[in-house]
Coordinates of C-alpha atoms and ligand atoms in Angstrom, one line a residue:
M1 CA 240.4 15.0 -97.5
L2 CA 243.2 15.7 -100.0
R3 CA 245.9 16.0 -97.2
S4 CA 246.7 14.1 -93.9
H5 CA 248.3 17.1 -92.2
T6 CA 248.3 20.8 -92.5
C7 CA 251.5 22.6 -93.5
G8 CA 251.9 24.0 -89.9
E9 CA 251.7 20.9 -87.6
L10 CA 254.5 18.4 -88.1
R11 CA 257.1 18.3 -85.8
L12 CA 260.1 16.1 -84.8
T13 CA 257.9 13.7 -83.1
D14 CA 256.2 12.8 -86.3
V15 CA 259.5 11.6 -88.0
N16 CA 258.9 8.4 -90.3
T17 CA 255.3 9.0 -90.4
E18 CA 253.6 8.9 -94.0
V19 CA 251.8 12.1 -94.7
T20 CA 250.3 13.8 -97.5
L21 CA 250.4 17.7 -97.6
A22 CA 248.4 20.2 -99.9
G23 CA 248.9 23.6 -100.3
W24 CA 250.6 26.7 -102.3
V25 CA 254.2 26.7 -103.4
Q26 CA 255.9 29.5 -101.6
R27 CA 259.4 29.0 -102.9
V28 CA 261.3 26.6 -105.0
R29 CA 265.3 26.2 -104.5
N30 CA 266.8 24.0 -107.2
K31 CA 270.4 22.7 -106.5
G32 CA 270.6 20.6 -109.4
G33 CA 270.0 17.0 -108.0
L34 CA 268.3 18.5 -105.0
I35 CA 265.2 20.5 -104.9
W36 CA 263.5 21.9 -101.9
V37 CA 259.9 23.2 -102.1
D38 CA 258.4 25.5 -99.5
L39 CA 254.7 24.3 -99.2
R40 CA 252.3 27.0 -97.5
D41 CA 248.9 26.9 -96.1
R42 CA 246.9 29.0 -93.7
Y43 CA 248.4 27.0 -90.8
G44 CA 252.1 27.4 -91.8
V45 CA 255.0 26.3 -94.2
T46 CA 256.6 22.7 -94.6
Q47 CA 259.6 21.9 -96.4
L48 CA 259.3 19.3 -99.2
I49 CA 262.5 17.6 -100.3
F50 CA 263.1 16.2 -103.9
E51 CA 266.4 14.4 -103.9
E52 CA 268.1 12.4 -107.1
G53 CA 268.6 8.9 -106.6
S54 CA 265.9 8.6 -104.0
T55 CA 263.1 10.1 -106.2
D56 CA 262.5 9.0 -109.7
K57 CA 263.7 11.4 -112.2
S58 CA 260.4 12.5 -113.8
L59 CA 259.3 13.7 -110.2
L60 CA 262.5 15.6 -110.0
E61 CA 261.8 17.4 -113.4
K62 CA 258.1 18.0 -112.2
A63 CA 259.4 19.7 -108.8
A64 CA 261.8 21.7 -111.0
S65 CA 258.9 23.0 -113.1
L66 CA 256.9 24.0 -110.0
G67 CA 256.1 27.7 -110.2
R68 CA 255.1 30.3 -107.0
E69 CA 251.8 29.8 -105.9
F70 CA 251.1 26.5 -107.6
V71 CA 248.4 24.5 -105.8
I72 CA 250.2 21.1 -105.0
Q73 CA 249.7 17.8 -103.3
S74 CA 252.8 15.6 -102.2
S75 CA 253.1 12.7 -100.2
G76 CA 256.2 11.4 -98.5
K77 CA 257.8 10.4 -95.3
V78 CA 258.7 12.8 -92.4
I79 CA 262.2 13.0 -91.9
E80 CA 264.8 15.1 -89.5
R81 CA 266.4 18.0 -91.2
T82 CA 270.1 18.2 -91.3
S83 CA 270.2 21.9 -91.2
K84 CA 267.3 23.0 -88.8
N85 CA 265.4 26.3 -89.1
D86 CA 264.4 27.5 -85.7
K87 CA 262.5 30.4 -87.0
I88 CA 259.3 28.4 -88.2
P89 CA 257.4 25.7 -85.9
T90 CA 258.1 22.9 -88.5
G91 CA 261.7 24.0 -89.0
A92 CA 263.0 20.6 -87.6
I93 CA 261.8 18.3 -90.2
E94 CA 261.1 17.7 -93.8
I95 CA 259.0 15.8 -96.1
K96 CA 261.0 13.1 -98.3
A97 CA 258.5 13.5 -101.2
E98 CA 257.5 10.7 -103.1
T99 CA 254.6 11.8 -104.9
L100 CA 253.7 15.0 -106.3
E101 CA 250.3 16.2 -108.0
V102 CA 250.0 19.8 -109.5
L103 CA 246.1 20.5 -108.7
N104 CA 246.2 23.8 -110.2
A105 CA 249.1 25.8 -111.9
A106 CA 249.2 29.5 -111.3
K107 CA 249.9 32.7 -113.1
V108 CA 253.2 34.5 -111.7
P109 CA 251.4 36.7 -109.0
P110 CA 251.4 40.5 -109.7
F111 CA 253.4 40.8 -106.3
I112 CA 255.3 38.7 -103.9
I113 CA 253.0 36.9 -101.6
E114 CA 255.5 37.0 -98.4
D115 CA 255.1 39.4 -95.2
E116 CA 257.1 41.8 -97.0
T117 CA 255.9 42.6 -100.5
D118 CA 256.7 44.7 -103.3
G119 CA 253.0 45.4 -104.3
G120 CA 251.7 48.8 -103.9
D121 CA 248.3 49.5 -102.2
E122 CA 246.1 49.9 -105.2
L123 CA 247.7 46.7 -106.8
R124 CA 247.2 44.7 -103.7
M125 CA 243.4 46.0 -103.5
K126 CA 242.9 44.9 -106.9
Y127 CA 244.0 41.4 -106.3
R128 CA 242.7 41.4 -102.7
Y129 CA 242.3 37.7 -102.8
L130 CA 246.1 37.1 -103.4
D131 CA 247.0 39.8 -100.6
L132 CA 244.9 37.9 -98.1
R133 CA 247.0 34.9 -98.9
R134 CA 249.8 36.9 -97.0
N135 CA 250.3 36.0 -93.0
V136 CA 250.3 39.4 -92.2
V137 CA 247.0 40.5 -93.7
R138 CA 245.3 37.1 -92.7
E139 CA 246.4 37.5 -89.3
K140 CA 244.5 40.6 -88.9
L141 CA 241.0 39.0 -89.9
Q142 CA 241.8 36.3 -87.5
L143 CA 242.2 38.9 -85.0
R144 CA 238.7 40.1 -86.1
H145 CA 237.3 36.9 -86.0
R146 CA 238.6 36.1 -82.2
M147 CA 237.0 39.6 -81.2
M148 CA 233.6 38.7 -82.7
Q149 CA 233.6 35.3 -81.0
E150 CA 234.5 36.6 -77.9
T151 CA 232.0 39.5 -78.1
R152 CA 229.2 36.9 -78.8
K153 CA 230.2 34.9 -75.9
Y154 CA 230.1 37.8 -73.5
M155 CA 226.9 39.1 -74.5
D156 CA 225.3 35.7 -74.6
A157 CA 226.4 35.2 -71.0
Q158 CA 224.9 38.5 -70.1
D159 CA 221.5 37.7 -71.6
F160 CA 221.7 39.8 -74.8
I161 CA 219.9 38.3 -77.7
E162 CA 221.3 38.8 -81.1
V163 CA 218.7 40.0 -83.5
E164 CA 219.1 41.0 -87.1
T165 CA 217.4 44.0 -88.4
P166 CA 216.6 45.0 -92.0
V167 CA 219.1 46.5 -94.3
L168 CA 216.4 48.1 -96.6
I169 CA 214.8 50.9 -94.3
K170 CA 214.4 54.6 -94.4
S171 CA 216.4 57.3 -93.4
T172 CA 218.2 57.1 -90.0
P173 CA 219.5 60.3 -88.8
E174 CA 223.1 59.5 -87.6
G175 CA 224.3 62.7 -89.1
A176 CA 225.7 61.5 -92.4
R177 CA 224.4 61.0 -96.0
D178 CA 222.5 57.9 -96.6
F179 CA 223.1 55.4 -99.3
V180 CA 219.8 54.8 -101.1
V181 CA 218.3 51.9 -103.2
P182 CA 215.6 52.4 -105.8
S183 CA 212.5 50.3 -105.4
R184 CA 211.4 48.5 -108.5
V185 CA 208.1 47.8 -107.4
N186 CA 207.6 51.3 -105.9
P187 CA 208.7 53.4 -108.8
G188 CA 210.1 56.7 -107.7
E189 CA 210.5 55.7 -104.3
F190 CA 213.9 54.7 -102.4
Y191 CA 215.0 52.6 -99.3
A192 CA 218.0 53.8 -97.3
L193 CA 220.7 51.7 -96.1
P194 CA 220.8 52.1 -92.2
Q195 CA 223.5 54.3 -90.9
S196 CA 222.8 52.2 -87.9
P197 CA 219.9 49.9 -86.4
Q198 CA 219.0 53.0 -83.8
T199 CA 215.3 53.0 -84.3
F200 CA 215.0 49.3 -84.6
K201 CA 216.8 48.5 -81.6
Q202 CA 214.6 50.9 -79.7
L203 CA 211.6 49.3 -81.0
L204 CA 213.0 45.8 -79.9
M205 CA 212.9 47.6 -76.3
V206 CA 209.2 48.4 -76.8
S207 CA 208.8 44.9 -77.7
G208 CA 210.3 43.7 -74.5
F209 CA 213.3 42.2 -75.7
D210 CA 215.3 43.7 -72.7
R211 CA 218.6 43.1 -74.0
Y212 CA 219.6 43.3 -77.7
F213 CA 222.9 43.1 -79.5
Q214 CA 223.8 42.8 -82.9
I215 CA 227.2 42.6 -85.1
V216 CA 225.7 44.7 -88.0
K217 CA 226.9 46.6 -91.1
C218 CA 226.1 50.1 -91.4
F219 CA 226.4 52.4 -94.1
R220 CA 227.2 56.0 -94.2
D221 CA 228.0 58.2 -97.3
E222 CA 230.7 60.3 -95.8
D223 CA 234.0 61.5 -97.1
L224 CA 236.4 58.8 -96.5
R225 CA 239.6 58.8 -94.2
A226 CA 241.9 56.0 -93.1
D227 CA 239.7 55.1 -90.5
R228 CA 236.3 55.3 -92.2
Q229 CA 234.7 53.3 -94.9
P230 CA 231.2 53.5 -96.5
E231 CA 230.2 50.3 -95.0
F232 CA 231.6 49.3 -91.6
T233 CA 230.7 47.2 -88.8
Q234 CA 229.2 48.0 -85.2
I235 CA 228.6 46.0 -82.1
D236 CA 225.1 47.4 -81.5
C237 CA 223.6 47.3 -78.2
E238 CA 220.4 48.3 -76.3
M239 CA 219.1 47.5 -72.9
S240 CA 215.8 48.3 -70.8
F241 CA 215.4 49.2 -67.3
V242 CA 218.7 50.5 -66.8
T243 CA 220.4 53.8 -65.7
Q244 CA 223.6 55.3 -67.7
E245 CA 225.6 53.8 -64.9
D246 CA 224.3 50.0 -65.6
I247 CA 225.2 50.6 -69.3
L248 CA 228.7 52.1 -68.6
N249 CA 229.5 49.0 -66.2
T250 CA 228.1 46.5 -68.9
F251 CA 230.2 47.6 -71.5
E252 CA 233.2 48.2 -69.6
G253 CA 232.9 44.6 -68.9
L254 CA 232.7 43.8 -72.6
V255 CA 235.8 45.4 -73.3
R256 CA 237.8 43.9 -70.3
H257 CA 236.7 40.8 -71.4
L258 CA 238.1 41.3 -75.1
F259 CA 241.1 42.8 -73.7
T260 CA 241.6 39.7 -71.4
N261 CA 240.6 37.1 -73.7
V262 CA 241.6 38.2 -77.0
K263 CA 244.7 40.7 -76.2
E264 CA 245.5 38.9 -72.8
V265 CA 246.1 42.4 -71.4
Q266 CA 244.8 43.3 -68.0
L267 CA 243.0 46.5 -68.7
G268 CA 243.5 49.4 -65.9
E269 CA 240.6 51.6 -64.5
V270 CA 238.6 53.1 -67.3
E271 CA 238.5 56.8 -66.5
R272 CA 235.7 59.1 -66.5
M273 CA 235.6 62.6 -67.6
T274 CA 233.2 65.0 -68.5
F275 CA 233.2 66.6 -72.3
A276 CA 233.6 70.0 -70.6
D277 CA 236.5 68.8 -68.9
A278 CA 237.7 67.1 -71.9
M279 CA 237.7 70.3 -73.9
K280 CA 239.0 72.3 -71.1
Y281 CA 242.0 70.1 -70.5
Y282 CA 242.7 68.4 -73.8
G283 CA 240.8 70.3 -76.6
N284 CA 239.4 67.1 -77.6
D285 CA 236.4 64.9 -77.1
K286 CA 238.3 62.0 -77.4
P287 CA 241.8 62.7 -75.3
D288 CA 244.7 60.3 -75.7
L289 CA 245.4 59.6 -72.0
R290 CA 248.6 57.5 -72.7
F291 CA 250.5 60.8 -71.8
D292 CA 249.9 63.9 -69.6
M293 CA 250.4 67.2 -71.1
K294 CA 247.2 68.7 -69.8
F295 CA 246.3 72.2 -70.9
V296 CA 246.9 75.0 -68.5
E297 CA 245.4 78.3 -69.0
L298 CA 247.9 81.2 -68.4
N299 CA 245.5 84.1 -68.8
D300 CA 246.1 85.3 -65.2
V301 CA 249.6 85.4 -65.1
A302 CA 250.5 86.2 -69.1
Q303 CA 248.2 89.0 -69.5
G304 CA 248.6 92.7 -68.4
K305 CA 252.3 92.7 -69.1
G306 CA 252.3 94.6 -72.5
F307 CA 252.2 91.6 -74.9
S308 CA 249.4 92.7 -77.0
I309 CA 249.0 89.4 -78.4
F310 CA 248.1 87.8 -75.1
D311 CA 246.5 90.8 -73.9
Q312 CA 243.8 90.5 -76.7
A313 CA 243.3 86.9 -76.7
E314 CA 240.4 85.2 -75.2
L315 CA 242.6 82.2 -74.0
V316 CA 246.3 82.0 -73.5
V317 CA 247.1 78.2 -72.8
A318 CA 250.0 76.1 -72.2
I319 CA 251.4 72.6 -72.3
C320 CA 254.7 71.3 -70.7
A321 CA 256.6 69.0 -72.7
T322 CA 258.5 67.0 -70.4
G323 CA 262.2 66.9 -71.2
A324 CA 261.9 68.8 -74.4
G325 CA 263.8 71.7 -72.7
E326 CA 266.8 70.5 -75.2
Y327 CA 264.9 71.4 -78.3
T328 CA 267.3 73.4 -80.8
R329 CA 266.3 76.7 -82.4
K330 CA 265.6 74.6 -85.5
Q331 CA 263.4 72.2 -83.9
I332 CA 261.3 74.9 -82.6
D333 CA 261.3 76.8 -85.8
A334 CA 259.9 73.5 -87.3
L335 CA 257.2 73.3 -84.6
T336 CA 256.2 76.9 -85.1
E337 CA 255.7 76.5 -88.8
W338 CA 254.0 73.2 -88.3
V339 CA 251.3 75.1 -86.1
K340 CA 251.0 77.9 -88.5
R341 CA 250.1 75.4 -91.4
P342 CA 246.6 76.0 -92.7
Q343 CA 245.4 72.7 -91.3
I344 CA 246.4 73.8 -87.8
G345 CA 245.9 77.8 -88.3
A346 CA 247.5 79.1 -85.4
K347 CA 249.0 82.5 -85.8
G348 CA 252.3 81.8 -83.8
L349 CA 253.9 79.8 -80.9
V350 CA 255.3 81.0 -77.9
Y351 CA 258.0 79.0 -75.8
V352 CA 259.9 78.9 -72.8
K353 CA 262.8 76.8 -72.0
C354 CA 263.3 75.7 -68.6
N355 CA 267.1 75.8 -68.5
E356 CA 269.1 73.3 -65.9
D357 CA 270.6 76.0 -63.9
G358 CA 267.0 77.4 -63.0
T359 CA 266.7 80.2 -65.5
Y360 CA 264.2 80.7 -68.3
K361 CA 264.8 81.3 -72.1
S362 CA 261.7 82.3 -74.1
S363 CA 260.6 83.7 -77.2
V364 CA 259.0 86.4 -75.3
D365 CA 261.9 87.8 -72.9
K366 CA 261.1 91.1 -74.1
F367 CA 258.0 91.3 -72.2
Y368 CA 258.3 88.7 -69.3
N369 CA 261.3 88.9 -66.7
Q370 CA 262.3 85.8 -65.0
D371 CA 259.8 86.0 -62.1
D372 CA 256.9 86.2 -64.8
L373 CA 258.1 83.0 -66.5
K374 CA 258.7 81.2 -63.2
A375 CA 255.0 81.7 -62.5
W376 CA 254.0 80.0 -65.9
A377 CA 256.6 77.2 -65.1
Q378 CA 254.9 76.9 -61.6
K379 CA 251.6 76.7 -63.3
T380 CA 252.5 74.3 -65.6
E381 CA 254.6 72.1 -63.2
A382 CA 257.6 72.6 -65.6
K383 CA 261.0 71.5 -64.3
A384 CA 264.2 72.1 -65.4
G385 CA 265.0 70.3 -68.8
D386 CA 261.2 70.8 -69.9
L387 CA 259.7 73.0 -72.7
I388 CA 256.4 75.0 -72.1
L389 CA 254.7 75.7 -75.3
V390 CA 251.9 78.4 -75.4
L391 CA 249.1 79.3 -77.9
S392 CA 246.6 82.2 -77.7
G393 CA 243.5 83.5 -79.5
D394 CA 239.6 82.8 -79.3
A395 CA 239.2 79.9 -76.7
K396 CA 237.5 77.4 -79.4
S397 CA 240.2 77.6 -82.3
T398 CA 243.1 77.8 -79.6
R399 CA 242.1 74.7 -77.8
K400 CA 241.6 72.9 -81.1
Q401 CA 245.1 74.0 -82.2
M402 CA 246.9 73.2 -78.7
S403 CA 245.1 69.7 -78.8
E404 CA 246.8 69.0 -82.4
L405 CA 250.1 70.2 -81.0
R406 CA 250.0 68.3 -77.8
L407 CA 249.2 65.0 -79.9
K408 CA 252.2 66.0 -82.2
M409 CA 254.3 66.4 -79.1
G410 CA 253.3 62.9 -77.9
E411 CA 254.2 61.6 -81.3
D412 CA 257.4 63.2 -81.4
L413 CA 258.4 62.3 -77.9
G414 CA 257.4 58.8 -78.3
L415 CA 254.7 58.7 -75.6
K416 CA 252.3 56.8 -77.8
D417 CA 253.2 53.6 -77.0
R418 CA 250.8 51.1 -79.0
N419 CA 251.3 48.6 -76.3
V420 CA 249.7 50.8 -73.6
F421 CA 245.8 51.3 -73.5
K422 CA 244.3 54.0 -71.9
P423 CA 240.3 53.8 -72.0
L424 CA 238.2 56.6 -71.0
W425 CA 234.4 57.4 -70.8
V426 CA 233.6 60.8 -71.8
M427 CA 230.2 61.8 -70.5
D428 CA 227.8 64.7 -70.4
F429 CA 227.9 65.7 -73.9
P430 CA 226.1 68.6 -75.2
L431 CA 222.6 67.5 -76.4
L432 CA 223.0 70.0 -79.1
E433 CA 225.4 71.4 -81.3
W434 CA 225.2 74.5 -83.3
D435 CA 225.9 74.4 -87.1
D436 CA 226.9 77.7 -88.7
E437 CA 226.2 76.4 -92.1
T438 CA 222.6 75.7 -91.7
Q439 CA 222.1 78.2 -88.9
R440 CA 220.6 75.8 -86.6
F441 CA 221.1 73.2 -83.9
H442 CA 221.8 69.6 -84.8
A443 CA 221.7 66.6 -82.4
M444 CA 225.2 66.0 -81.3
H445 CA 224.7 62.2 -81.0
H446 CA 221.3 61.7 -82.5
P447 CA 217.6 62.8 -82.0
F448 CA 216.6 60.0 -79.8
T449 CA 219.0 61.0 -76.9
S450 CA 217.7 62.1 -73.8
P451 CA 218.4 65.5 -72.4
K452 CA 219.6 65.6 -68.5
T453 CA 216.5 66.1 -66.5
E454 CA 217.7 69.1 -64.6
D455 CA 218.8 70.7 -68.1
I456 CA 215.3 70.4 -69.8
P457 CA 214.3 74.0 -68.7
L458 CA 217.4 75.3 -70.6
L459 CA 215.8 73.9 -73.8
E460 CA 214.1 77.1 -74.3
T461 CA 216.3 79.6 -73.1
D462 CA 220.1 78.3 -73.8
P463 CA 219.5 75.2 -75.8
G464 CA 223.3 74.9 -76.5
A465 CA 224.2 74.5 -72.8
V466 CA 221.6 71.4 -72.4
R467 CA 223.5 68.3 -71.5
A468 CA 222.7 64.8 -72.9
N469 CA 222.6 61.6 -71.2
A470 CA 225.5 60.6 -73.6
Y471 CA 228.7 58.8 -73.6
D472 CA 231.5 57.7 -75.7
L473 CA 234.4 55.2 -74.9
V474 CA 237.6 56.4 -75.9
I475 CA 240.8 54.4 -76.1
N476 CA 244.0 56.1 -76.8
G477 CA 242.8 59.1 -78.7
V478 CA 240.1 56.9 -80.7
E479 CA 236.5 56.9 -80.3
I480 CA 235.8 53.1 -79.9
G481 CA 231.9 53.6 -79.3
G482 CA 229.2 55.7 -78.3
G483 CA 225.7 55.6 -76.8
S484 CA 222.9 57.3 -74.8
I485 CA 220.0 57.0 -72.6
R486 CA 216.9 57.4 -74.8
I487 CA 214.0 59.5 -74.9
H488 CA 210.9 57.1 -74.2
D489 CA 208.1 59.1 -74.5
R490 CA 206.3 60.9 -77.2
P491 CA 205.9 64.4 -75.7
T492 CA 209.9 64.7 -74.9
Q493 CA 210.6 63.2 -78.2
Q494 CA 208.3 65.7 -80.3
L495 CA 209.8 68.6 -78.4
M496 CA 213.4 67.3 -79.3
F497 CA 212.4 67.1 -82.8
K498 CA 210.7 70.8 -82.6
H499 CA 214.3 71.9 -81.1
L500 CA 216.0 70.4 -84.1
G501 CA 214.0 72.4 -86.4
F502 CA 211.5 69.6 -87.7
T503 CA 208.0 70.8 -88.3
E504 CA 205.3 68.6 -86.7
E505 CA 204.6 67.2 -90.0
E506 CA 208.2 66.5 -90.9
A507 CA 208.6 64.6 -87.8
Q508 CA 205.6 62.7 -88.1
K509 CA 206.5 61.7 -91.6
Q510 CA 210.0 60.5 -90.8
F511 CA 209.6 59.1 -87.1
G512 CA 205.8 58.9 -86.5
F513 CA 206.4 55.1 -86.2
L514 CA 208.6 55.6 -83.3
M515 CA 206.6 58.1 -81.4
E516 CA 203.6 56.0 -81.8
A517 CA 205.5 53.1 -80.5
F518 CA 206.3 55.2 -77.4
E519 CA 202.6 55.2 -76.7
Y520 CA 202.4 51.5 -76.6
G521 CA 204.4 51.2 -73.1
A522 CA 208.1 51.8 -73.9
P523 CA 210.4 50.9 -71.2
P524 CA 213.4 53.4 -70.1
H525 CA 216.1 52.3 -72.4
G526 CA 219.4 53.2 -73.5
G527 CA 222.4 51.5 -75.3
I528 CA 225.7 52.0 -77.5
A529 CA 227.3 51.0 -80.4
F530 CA 231.2 50.1 -81.0
G531 CA 233.0 50.6 -84.2
F532 CA 234.2 47.4 -84.6
D533 CA 236.6 47.9 -87.4
R534 CA 238.2 50.4 -85.1
F535 CA 238.2 48.3 -82.0
C536 CA 240.0 45.5 -84.3
A537 CA 242.4 48.3 -85.4
I538 CA 243.2 49.4 -82.1
F539 CA 243.7 45.8 -80.8
G540 CA 246.1 45.1 -83.8
G541 CA 248.1 48.4 -83.2
S542 CA 247.2 49.7 -86.5
D543 CA 245.8 53.1 -87.5
S544 CA 243.8 52.0 -90.5
I545 CA 240.5 49.8 -90.3
R546 CA 241.1 48.6 -93.8
D547 CA 243.7 46.2 -92.9
Y548 CA 240.9 44.6 -90.6
I549 CA 238.2 44.2 -93.5
A550 CA 238.5 41.5 -95.7
F551 CA 237.4 43.3 -98.7
P552 CA 237.6 47.1 -98.3
K553 CA 237.0 50.2 -100.4
N554 CA 239.6 52.6 -101.5
N555 CA 240.0 56.2 -100.8
S556 CA 237.4 57.0 -103.4
G557 CA 234.8 54.5 -102.0
R558 CA 235.7 52.1 -104.7
D559 CA 236.2 48.2 -104.6
V560 CA 238.8 48.0 -107.4
M561 CA 238.6 44.2 -107.2
I562 CA 235.1 43.8 -108.4
D563 CA 235.2 47.3 -110.1
S564 CA 232.3 48.7 -108.2
P565 CA 230.1 51.2 -108.1
S566 CA 229.6 50.7 -111.8
T567 CA 227.1 51.8 -114.3
I568 CA 224.1 49.6 -114.9
A569 CA 222.1 48.6 -118.0
D570 CA 219.9 51.0 -119.5
E571 CA 217.3 48.4 -119.1
Q572 CA 217.7 48.1 -115.6
L573 CA 217.4 51.8 -115.2
K574 CA 214.2 51.8 -117.0
E575 CA 212.8 49.1 -114.7
L576 CA 213.7 51.4 -111.9
S577 CA 212.0 54.3 -113.6
I578 CA 215.5 56.0 -113.3
Q579 CA 217.1 58.6 -115.8
I580 CA 220.7 59.5 -115.5
A581 CA 220.9 63.5 -115.8
A582 CA 224.6 63.3 -116.4
K583 CA 226.8 60.2 -117.3
K584 CA 230.2 59.7 -116.4
E585 CA 232.6 60.3 -119.2
Ligands
LIG1 N1 223.3 54.5 -83.1 C1 224.4 55.0 -82.5 C2 225.3 55.2 -83.4 O1 225.6 54.5 -84.5 C3 225.0 54.4 -81.2 C4 223.8 54.5 -80.1 O2 223.4 55.6 -79.8 O3 223.6 53.3 -79.6 O4 226.4 56.2 -83.4

């Protein structure tokens, strides 16, 4: 090896040892006859000292010529530092350098490679390999590595078998667009990249594998956001001969294992909530439970008092912002403007301040007397010093708006503590979801999800009311995973496709293989998949999954480092029997 030690391991106990280190030059400080070089590698930083008199002149000159990020090797003796640096673990020693070899010179990097850098996003993405040299960036990927190892440990201990499934497949319906790959040997035909290994993992259950998992890349051609990438990673799992309860317990176990072993956090109880309650009380199928502010419906106390906006509303709903009674007029006006922005879309915001003297001050004092407002306060459990915020309108959009307002208040009042983790199972999702655009029902999870047996008759009469055996794991308002108990017989699967608007031929063409498999002894089965990148981001306390991916794509789905996607040669297109209709300028 080109080194005897790493740059992170030498301590006072190593004084007088002869060592050889190799790494990158972090910094050179030249005080004339005295030069310090901070040498960095993945493990830490060690200081080298070159001193006039004790080292020969050419060595000193060589040290003076070192630039940032040069790759060097140096040997010398470990000595105790006179002025110690207690901020780094190697801060009590330095190396009195006796040799210096430049293994590779380096151009001046386009941004400073330190925890605090001057490089903008786009520049750091272009030089991602340099960005990855920064501790703060590398540490995120080390966290990801730990989570991966611990996941495998837990799954293996629970008898899950890791099986790889193909990447060149045909369309899987997870609700997004597919990425497709042209087939050269089958002109005019295309593979699709998997949006998930859904059908394969179900087939593995038919094969009797009993417990499957895979840490797997999935591909979805969707519009990008901070927490979305066109290719992302799932912890994908499936189990046979289980009930929903078994799955929830097994994967609560995984989540707990990761929290204990990676984050050293003892996770509290994983709450459970039906989808219907999540919508009613939080207006959201992934409520952030780090703070309360549950919705309280005020229709019965707020209607019929002459305030026509409330009287005409399907829903009048309030939250109580604890301690926000001190909000100034200006702050409340700003909140009102905020909810009226097109992204939120509320028409207005009604407030009630609960004064310290037990009186109330509201924006609708004209219509409601103190007793009326007291009734609101009682319902919302508002105390002196609190602020009640009320929205009204049609139930669906009002809940959505209130959900946004609740999250904003949580943020503004500092209630979203990154060190608090509130996991929650959201259960009993609707099986189907009406899509206004296509004027038909879509599978809310995917078409292989089983309806609740008792709701099957509703499929004919009220499809929107059918509940599914489907569940999501939510942590702090982020959906970390989702899954379902599957359909495992042909007639039910066929019925499902029918309700999703497939003709029999279409269903057969796309999923005939699965329905046929169900006829060869398919065990009852179910599973779940976790969004691994998001899971890492939650552990790392970040909103962006990009930081947890070594080579991510930017907001337009580009890898600016390797410049992809890119055009391909006409020759290649010809081979693939593809003609480009409109070339990019
Ligand atoms: N395949 C599903 C998804 O990617 C997860 C599952 O049902 O297991 O969302």
